[in-house]
Coordinates of C-alpha atoms and ligand atoms in Angstrom, one line a residue:
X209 CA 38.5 9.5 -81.6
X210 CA 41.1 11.1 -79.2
X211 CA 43.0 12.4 -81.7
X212 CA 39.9 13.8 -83.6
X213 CA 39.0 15.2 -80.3
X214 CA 42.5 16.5 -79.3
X215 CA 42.7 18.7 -83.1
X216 CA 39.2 20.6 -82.4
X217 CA 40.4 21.4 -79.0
X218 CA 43.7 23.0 -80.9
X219 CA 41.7 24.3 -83.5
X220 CA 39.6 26.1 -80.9
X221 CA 42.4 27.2 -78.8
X222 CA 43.9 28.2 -82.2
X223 CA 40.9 30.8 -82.8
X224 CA 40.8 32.0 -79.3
X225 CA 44.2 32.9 -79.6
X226 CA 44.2 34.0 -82.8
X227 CA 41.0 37.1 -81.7
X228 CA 42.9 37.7 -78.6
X229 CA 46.2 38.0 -80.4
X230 CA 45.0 39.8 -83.8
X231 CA 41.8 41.5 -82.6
X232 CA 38.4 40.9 -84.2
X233 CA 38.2 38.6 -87.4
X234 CA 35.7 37.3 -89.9
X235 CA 35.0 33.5 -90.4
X236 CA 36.9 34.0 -94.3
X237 CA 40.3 35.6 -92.5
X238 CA 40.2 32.7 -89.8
X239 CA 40.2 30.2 -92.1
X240 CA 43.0 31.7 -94.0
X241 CA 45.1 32.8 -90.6
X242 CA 44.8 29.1 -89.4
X243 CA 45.0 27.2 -93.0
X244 CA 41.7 25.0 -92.1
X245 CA 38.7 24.6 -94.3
X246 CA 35.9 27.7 -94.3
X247 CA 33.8 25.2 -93.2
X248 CA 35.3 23.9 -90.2
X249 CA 35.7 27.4 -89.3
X250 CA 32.1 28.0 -89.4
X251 CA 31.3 24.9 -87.1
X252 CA 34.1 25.4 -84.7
X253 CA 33.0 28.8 -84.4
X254 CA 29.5 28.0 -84.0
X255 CA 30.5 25.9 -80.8
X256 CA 32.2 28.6 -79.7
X257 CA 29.6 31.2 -80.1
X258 CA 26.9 28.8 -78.0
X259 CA 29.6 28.9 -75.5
X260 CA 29.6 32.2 -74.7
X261 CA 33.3 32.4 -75.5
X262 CA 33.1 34.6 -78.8
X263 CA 30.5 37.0 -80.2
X264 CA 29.5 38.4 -83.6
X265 CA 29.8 41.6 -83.9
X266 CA 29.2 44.1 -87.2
X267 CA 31.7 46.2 -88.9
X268 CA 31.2 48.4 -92.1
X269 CA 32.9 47.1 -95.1
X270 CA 33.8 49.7 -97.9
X271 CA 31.7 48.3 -100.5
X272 CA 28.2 47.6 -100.2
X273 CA 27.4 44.3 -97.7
X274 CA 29.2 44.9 -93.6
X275 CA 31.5 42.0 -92.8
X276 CA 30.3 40.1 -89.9
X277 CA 33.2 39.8 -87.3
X278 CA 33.8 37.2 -84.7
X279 CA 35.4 39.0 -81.3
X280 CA 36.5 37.6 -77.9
X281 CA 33.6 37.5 -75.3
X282 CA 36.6 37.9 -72.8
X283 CA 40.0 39.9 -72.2
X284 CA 41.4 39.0 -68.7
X285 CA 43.9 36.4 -70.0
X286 CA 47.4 36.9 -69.8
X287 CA 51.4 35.3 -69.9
X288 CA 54.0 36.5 -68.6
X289 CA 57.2 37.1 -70.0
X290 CA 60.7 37.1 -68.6
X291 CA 64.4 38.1 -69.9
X292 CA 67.1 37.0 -67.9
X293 CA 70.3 38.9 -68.1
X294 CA 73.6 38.8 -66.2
X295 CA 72.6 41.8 -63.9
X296 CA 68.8 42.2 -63.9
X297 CA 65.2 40.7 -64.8
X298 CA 62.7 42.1 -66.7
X299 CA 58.8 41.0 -66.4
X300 CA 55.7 42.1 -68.5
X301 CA 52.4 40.6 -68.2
X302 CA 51.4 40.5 -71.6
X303 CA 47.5 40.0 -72.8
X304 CA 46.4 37.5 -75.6
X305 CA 45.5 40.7 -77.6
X306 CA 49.7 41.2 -77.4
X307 CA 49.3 44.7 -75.0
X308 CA 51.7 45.2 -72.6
X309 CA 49.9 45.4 -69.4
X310 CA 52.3 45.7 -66.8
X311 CA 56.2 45.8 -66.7
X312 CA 59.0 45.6 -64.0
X313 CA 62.7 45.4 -63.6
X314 CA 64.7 43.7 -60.6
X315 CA 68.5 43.2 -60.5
X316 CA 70.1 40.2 -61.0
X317 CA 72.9 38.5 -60.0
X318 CA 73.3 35.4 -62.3
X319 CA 76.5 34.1 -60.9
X320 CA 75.1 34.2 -57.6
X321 CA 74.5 30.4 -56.3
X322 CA 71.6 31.3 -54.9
X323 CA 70.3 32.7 -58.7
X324 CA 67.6 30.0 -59.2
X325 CA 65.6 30.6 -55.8
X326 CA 66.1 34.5 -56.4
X327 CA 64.7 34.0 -59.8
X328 CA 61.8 32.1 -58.8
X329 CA 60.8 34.6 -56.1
X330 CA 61.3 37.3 -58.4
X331 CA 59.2 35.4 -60.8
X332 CA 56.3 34.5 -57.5
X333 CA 56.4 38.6 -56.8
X334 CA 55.4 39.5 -60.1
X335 CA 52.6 36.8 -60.5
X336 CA 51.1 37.9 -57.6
X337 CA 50.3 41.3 -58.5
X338 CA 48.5 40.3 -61.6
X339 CA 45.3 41.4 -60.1
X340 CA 42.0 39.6 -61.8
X341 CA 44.6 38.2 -65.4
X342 CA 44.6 34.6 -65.4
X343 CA 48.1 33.8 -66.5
X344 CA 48.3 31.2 -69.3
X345 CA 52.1 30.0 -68.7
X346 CA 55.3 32.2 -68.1
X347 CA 57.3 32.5 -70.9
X348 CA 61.7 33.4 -70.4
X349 CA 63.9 34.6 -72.9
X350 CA 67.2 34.8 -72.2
X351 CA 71.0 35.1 -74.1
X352 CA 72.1 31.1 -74.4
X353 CA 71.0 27.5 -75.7
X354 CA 68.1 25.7 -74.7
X355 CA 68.0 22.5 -76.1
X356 CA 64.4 22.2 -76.0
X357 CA 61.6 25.1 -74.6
X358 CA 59.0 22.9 -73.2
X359 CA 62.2 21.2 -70.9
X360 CA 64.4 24.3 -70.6
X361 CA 67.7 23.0 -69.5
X362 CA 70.2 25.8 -70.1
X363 CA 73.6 26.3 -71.5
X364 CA 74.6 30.4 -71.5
X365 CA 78.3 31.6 -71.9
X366 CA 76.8 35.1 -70.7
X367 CA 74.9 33.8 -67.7
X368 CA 77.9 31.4 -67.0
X369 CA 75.3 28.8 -66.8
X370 CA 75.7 25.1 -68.1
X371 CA 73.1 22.6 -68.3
X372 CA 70.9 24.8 -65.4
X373 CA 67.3 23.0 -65.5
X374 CA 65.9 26.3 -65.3
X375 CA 62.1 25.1 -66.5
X376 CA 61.8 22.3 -64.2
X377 CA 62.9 24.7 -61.6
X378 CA 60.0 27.3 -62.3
X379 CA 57.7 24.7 -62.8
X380 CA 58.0 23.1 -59.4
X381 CA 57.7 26.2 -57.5
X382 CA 55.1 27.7 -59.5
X383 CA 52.5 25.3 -61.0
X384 CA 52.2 26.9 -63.8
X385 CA 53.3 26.3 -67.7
X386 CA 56.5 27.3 -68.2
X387 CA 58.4 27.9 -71.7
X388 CA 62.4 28.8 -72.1
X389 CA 63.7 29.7 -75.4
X390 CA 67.0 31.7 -76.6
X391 CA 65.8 35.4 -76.2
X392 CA 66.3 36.1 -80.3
X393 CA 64.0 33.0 -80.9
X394 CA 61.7 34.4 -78.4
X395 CA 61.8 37.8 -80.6
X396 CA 61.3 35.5 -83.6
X397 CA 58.2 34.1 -82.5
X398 CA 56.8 37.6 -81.3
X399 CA 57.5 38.7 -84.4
X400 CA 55.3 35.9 -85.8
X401 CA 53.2 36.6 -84.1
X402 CA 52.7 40.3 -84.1
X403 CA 55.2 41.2 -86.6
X404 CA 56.6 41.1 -90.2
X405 CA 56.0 37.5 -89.7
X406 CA 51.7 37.4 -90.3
X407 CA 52.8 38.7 -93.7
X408 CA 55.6 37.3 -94.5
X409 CA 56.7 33.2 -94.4
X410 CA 60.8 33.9 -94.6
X411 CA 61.9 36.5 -92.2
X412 CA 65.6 36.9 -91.2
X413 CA 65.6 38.5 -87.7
X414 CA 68.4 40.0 -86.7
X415 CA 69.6 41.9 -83.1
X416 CA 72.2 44.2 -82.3
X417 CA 73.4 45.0 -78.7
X418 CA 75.9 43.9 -76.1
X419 CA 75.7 40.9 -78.3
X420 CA 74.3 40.2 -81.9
X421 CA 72.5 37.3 -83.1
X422 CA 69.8 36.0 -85.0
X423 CA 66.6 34.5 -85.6
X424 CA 65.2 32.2 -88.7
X425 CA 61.9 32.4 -89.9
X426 CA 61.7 29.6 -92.6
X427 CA 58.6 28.9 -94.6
X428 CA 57.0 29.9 -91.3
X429 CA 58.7 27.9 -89.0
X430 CA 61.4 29.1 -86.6
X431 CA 64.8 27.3 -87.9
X432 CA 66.3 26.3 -84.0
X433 CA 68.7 23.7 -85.1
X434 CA 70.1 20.8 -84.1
X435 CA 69.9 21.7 -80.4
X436 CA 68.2 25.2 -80.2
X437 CA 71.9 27.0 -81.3
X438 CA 70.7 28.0 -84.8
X439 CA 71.4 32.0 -85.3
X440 CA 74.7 32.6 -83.6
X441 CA 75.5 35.1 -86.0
X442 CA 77.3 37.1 -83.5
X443 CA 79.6 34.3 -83.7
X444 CA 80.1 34.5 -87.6
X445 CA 84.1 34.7 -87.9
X446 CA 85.0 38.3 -89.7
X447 CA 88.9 38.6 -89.0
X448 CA 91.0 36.0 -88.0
X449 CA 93.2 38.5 -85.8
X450 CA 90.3 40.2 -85.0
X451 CA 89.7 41.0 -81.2
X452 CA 89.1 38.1 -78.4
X453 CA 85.2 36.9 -78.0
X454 CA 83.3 36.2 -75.1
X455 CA 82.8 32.8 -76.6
X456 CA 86.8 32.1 -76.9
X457 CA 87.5 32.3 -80.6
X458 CA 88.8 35.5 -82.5
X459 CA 87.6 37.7 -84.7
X460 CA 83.8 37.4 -84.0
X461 CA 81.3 39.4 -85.8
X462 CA 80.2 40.6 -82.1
X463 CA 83.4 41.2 -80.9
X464 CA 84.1 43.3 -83.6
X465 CA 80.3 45.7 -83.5
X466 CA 79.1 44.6 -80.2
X467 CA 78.6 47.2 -77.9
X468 CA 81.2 46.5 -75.6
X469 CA 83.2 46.4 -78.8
X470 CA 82.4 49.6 -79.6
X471 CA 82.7 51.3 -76.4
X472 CA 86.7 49.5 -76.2
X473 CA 87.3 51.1 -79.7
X474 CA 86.2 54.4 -78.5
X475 CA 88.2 54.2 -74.6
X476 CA 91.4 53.0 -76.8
X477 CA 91.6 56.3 -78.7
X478 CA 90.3 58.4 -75.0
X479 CA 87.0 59.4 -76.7
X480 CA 85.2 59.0 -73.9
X481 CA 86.1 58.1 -69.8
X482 CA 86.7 54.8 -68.5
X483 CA 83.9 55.2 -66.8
X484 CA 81.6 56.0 -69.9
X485 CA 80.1 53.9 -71.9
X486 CA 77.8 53.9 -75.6
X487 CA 75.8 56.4 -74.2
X488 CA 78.0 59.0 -74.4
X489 CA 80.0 57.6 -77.2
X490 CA 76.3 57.9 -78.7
X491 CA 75.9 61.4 -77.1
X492 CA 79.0 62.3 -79.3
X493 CA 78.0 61.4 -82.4
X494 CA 75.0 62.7 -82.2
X495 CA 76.6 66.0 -81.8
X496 CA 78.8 65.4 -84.8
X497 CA 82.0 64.0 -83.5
X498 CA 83.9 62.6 -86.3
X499 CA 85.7 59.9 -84.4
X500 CA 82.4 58.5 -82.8
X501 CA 80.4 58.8 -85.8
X502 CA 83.5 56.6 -87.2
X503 CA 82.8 54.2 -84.9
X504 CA 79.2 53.4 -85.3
X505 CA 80.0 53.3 -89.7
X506 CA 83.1 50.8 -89.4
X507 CA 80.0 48.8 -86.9
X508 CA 77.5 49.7 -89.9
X509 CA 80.3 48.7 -92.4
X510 CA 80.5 45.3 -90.6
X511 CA 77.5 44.4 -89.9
X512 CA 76.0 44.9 -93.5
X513 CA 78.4 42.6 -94.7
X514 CA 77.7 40.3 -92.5
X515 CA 74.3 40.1 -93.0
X516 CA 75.0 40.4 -96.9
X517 CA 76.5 37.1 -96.1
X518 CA 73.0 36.3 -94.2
X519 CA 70.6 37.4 -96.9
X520 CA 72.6 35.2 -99.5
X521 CA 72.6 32.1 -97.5
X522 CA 69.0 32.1 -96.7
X523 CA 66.9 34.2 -99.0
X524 CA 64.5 35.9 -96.6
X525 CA 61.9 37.9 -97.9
X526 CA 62.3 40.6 -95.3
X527 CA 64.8 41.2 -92.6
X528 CA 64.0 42.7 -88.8
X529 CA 66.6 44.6 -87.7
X530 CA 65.8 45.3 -83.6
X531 CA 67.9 45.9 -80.1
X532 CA 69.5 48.2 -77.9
X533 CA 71.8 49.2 -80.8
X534 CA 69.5 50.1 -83.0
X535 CA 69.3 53.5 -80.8
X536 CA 72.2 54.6 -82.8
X537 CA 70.9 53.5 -86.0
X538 CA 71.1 56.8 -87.8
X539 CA 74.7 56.4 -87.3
X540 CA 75.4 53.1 -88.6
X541 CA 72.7 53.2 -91.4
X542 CA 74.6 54.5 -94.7
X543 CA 77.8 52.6 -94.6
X544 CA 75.3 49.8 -93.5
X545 CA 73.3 49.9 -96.4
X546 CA 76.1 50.6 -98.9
X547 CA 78.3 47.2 -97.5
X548 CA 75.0 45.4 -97.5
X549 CA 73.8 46.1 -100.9
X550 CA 77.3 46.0 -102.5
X551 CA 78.0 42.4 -101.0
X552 CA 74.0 40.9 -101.9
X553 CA 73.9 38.9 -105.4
X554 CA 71.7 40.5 -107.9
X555 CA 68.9 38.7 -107.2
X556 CA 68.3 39.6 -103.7
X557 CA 69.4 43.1 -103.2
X558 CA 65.5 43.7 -103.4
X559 CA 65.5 42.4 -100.0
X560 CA 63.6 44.8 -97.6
X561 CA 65.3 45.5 -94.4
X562 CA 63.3 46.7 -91.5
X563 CA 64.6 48.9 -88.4
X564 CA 62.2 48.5 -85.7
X565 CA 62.0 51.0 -83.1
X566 CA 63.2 49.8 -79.8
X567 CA 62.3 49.9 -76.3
X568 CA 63.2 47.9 -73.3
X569 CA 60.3 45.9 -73.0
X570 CA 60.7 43.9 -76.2
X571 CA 63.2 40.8 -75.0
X572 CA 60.2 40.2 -71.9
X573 CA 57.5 41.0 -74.5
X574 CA 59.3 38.2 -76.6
X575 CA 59.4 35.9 -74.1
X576 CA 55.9 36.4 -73.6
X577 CA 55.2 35.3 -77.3
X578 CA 56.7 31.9 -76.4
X579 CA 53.6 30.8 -74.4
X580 CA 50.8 33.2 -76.4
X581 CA 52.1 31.4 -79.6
X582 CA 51.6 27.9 -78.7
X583 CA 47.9 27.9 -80.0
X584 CA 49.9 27.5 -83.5
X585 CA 52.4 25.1 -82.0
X586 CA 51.7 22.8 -85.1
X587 CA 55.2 21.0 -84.5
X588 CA 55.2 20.9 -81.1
X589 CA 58.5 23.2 -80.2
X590 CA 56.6 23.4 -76.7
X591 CA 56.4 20.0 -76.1
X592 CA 54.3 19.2 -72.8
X593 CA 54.5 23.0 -71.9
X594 CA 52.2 24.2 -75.1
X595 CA 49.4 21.2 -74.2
X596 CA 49.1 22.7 -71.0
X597 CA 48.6 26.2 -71.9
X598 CA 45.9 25.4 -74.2
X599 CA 44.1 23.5 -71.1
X600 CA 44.9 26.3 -69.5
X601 CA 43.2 28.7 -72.2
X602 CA 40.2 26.5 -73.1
X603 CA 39.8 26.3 -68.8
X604 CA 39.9 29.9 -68.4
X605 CA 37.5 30.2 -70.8
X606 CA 35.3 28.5 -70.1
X607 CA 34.8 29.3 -66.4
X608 CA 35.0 32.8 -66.4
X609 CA 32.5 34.6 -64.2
Ligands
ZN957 ZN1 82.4 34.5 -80.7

């Protein structure tokens, strides 16, 4: 009888979440979104509707009979989402309808010994000026290992942090649901979420910055791993005398088009100023300097074979292509798509690769995902952390004023 109970209260969670995420939806698409029988959607609906938590609303189809869609009653629910990097924060406080409400930046000193307590008052600070949202759970992203979300005990080369209980730490001094997850898986579940992953079950996500790695989408399910270090494909070795990598080894795909990589290619020949960085190496190419432009190709070149490489291995039916360096895109793209289609078997150089526009919000908005996807938890990634953020969901809704 619990357990019968404990499935309608996901299965409810799992259509609030699914309005407030997706917008307004008819019983037929609910049942197809969630994979449950039309009929249980019809009675879980119905308790939901003599709640007061949804409502019917009409809306014209193009042929002949209107579609009757099911809306949220209310909108004031939120979770925020936070990327950690070496030198600063960033917040959102994201709604369950996936709009960006409210953003921030702070710097960051991860190093620092006092990093935890600054984090958490960062954290506090933003929370606090959430006016009238009800936060579901808080949600970080950041560049490293995390063995599992709903604990959140992390191991990051770039934060020089090893086994920091970093959720446990939030937890205590928040009360509040709190989620950690690599920053790419993070993407990964955004992208599930509002992304090329509602239509598609095998999505290859892939991120190009300061550093480059990757996310798995498998038959709908993100791929994390024996211990959340799946899609370190910044770490994919491309030349064995290739230039030193943050991680140690040689040759690393990221030390090779990382941006730091690219902005050391283009100080060694004087291109730009010690001082400068891919900005103006960007800045240059845009205004058709040869050498730059060279730079970001031999990066395109790379990369496309790479993820060639990628494409072969796992099949996807789409690949996301997202981060800071996509800003120079238009430079990397031909010898991109030239080494990527050259280097794909026959059978998959159909695949479809998407560049997503980018804009600094997206790691926090990722992050954010983490606790807004837990609704669909189904194999309990969030542990402990996801239960509560359904109470938390089903709470809210239910006592709103
Ligand atoms: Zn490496």
């Amino acid at each position: 009888m619990a357990a019968a109970r404990s499935q309608t209260d996901v299965n409810r969670t799992a259509i609030l979440a699914h309005l407030g995420a997706h917008g307004s939806a008819s019983r037929a698409d609910l049942a197809r979104a969630l994979e449950v029988s039309p009929a249980l959607v019809t009675q879980l609906t119905r308790d939901l509707l003599a709640d007061g938590l949804i409502e019917e609303q009409e809306a014209a189809s193009s042929g002949g009979r209107p579609a009757r869609l099911l809306g949220l009653v209310s909108h004031d629910l939120a979770a925020i989402g936070v990327k950690v990097a070496p030198d600063h924060v960033a917040f959102v406080e994201v709604g369950i309808d996936g709009v960006v409400r409210r953003a921030d930046v702070q710097p960051f000193d991860a190093v620092s010994p006092l990093a935890a307590s600054h984090l958490i008052d960062t954290v506090r600070r933003f929370i606090e000026q959430s006016g009238s949202a009800r936060v579901l759970g808080i949600g970080v992203g950041l560049p490293g290992t995390v063995a599992q979300q709903g604990i959140g005990v992390v191991d990051s080369t770039q934060l020089g942090w090893v086994q920091v209980p970093l959720g446990e730490q939030l937890r205590r001094a928040l009360h509040l649901p709190v989620v950690v997850e690599n920053n790419v898986n993070a993407l990964s579940a955004a992208e599930q979420l509002f992304g090329q992953g509602r239509r598609f079950r095998n999505v290859l996500v892939v991120t190009v910055g300061n550093g480059v790695g990757a996310g798995l989408i498998a038959d709908g399910v993100i791929v994390r791993g024996r211990s959340g270090g799946a899609g370190d494909f910044g770490h994919v070795p491309v030349r064995e005398d290739g230039p030193l990598c943050q991680c140690g080894n040689r040759g690393c795909l990221e030390a090779i088009i990382g941006q730091g990589a690219l902005v050391n290619d283009a100080r060694s020949i004087r291109l730009i100023d010690p001082d400068e960085g891919v900005d103006e190496l960007r800045s240059l190419a845009d205004a058709g300097n040869a050498e730059a432009r060279e730079i970001f190709a031999h990066a395109g070149h790379q990369l496309g074979r790479a993820m060639a490489g990628a494409v072969n291995l796992l099949d996807p039916e789409v690949v996301v292509l997202l981060g800071e360096g996509v800003q120079a895109w238009s430079h990397w793209q031909d010898a991109f798509d030239a080494a990527l289609r050259s280097a794909l078997v026959p059978g998959k150089r159909g695949v479809t690769v998407e560049v997503e526009r980018w804009d600094d919000d997206r790691w926090a908005q990722g992050a954010a995902a983490l606790v807004l996807a837990t609704p669909f938890d189904a194999q309990g990634v969030a542990g402990d952390q996801g239960r509560l953020v359904r109470e938390r969901l089903v709470a809210a809704m239910e006592h709103r004023p």
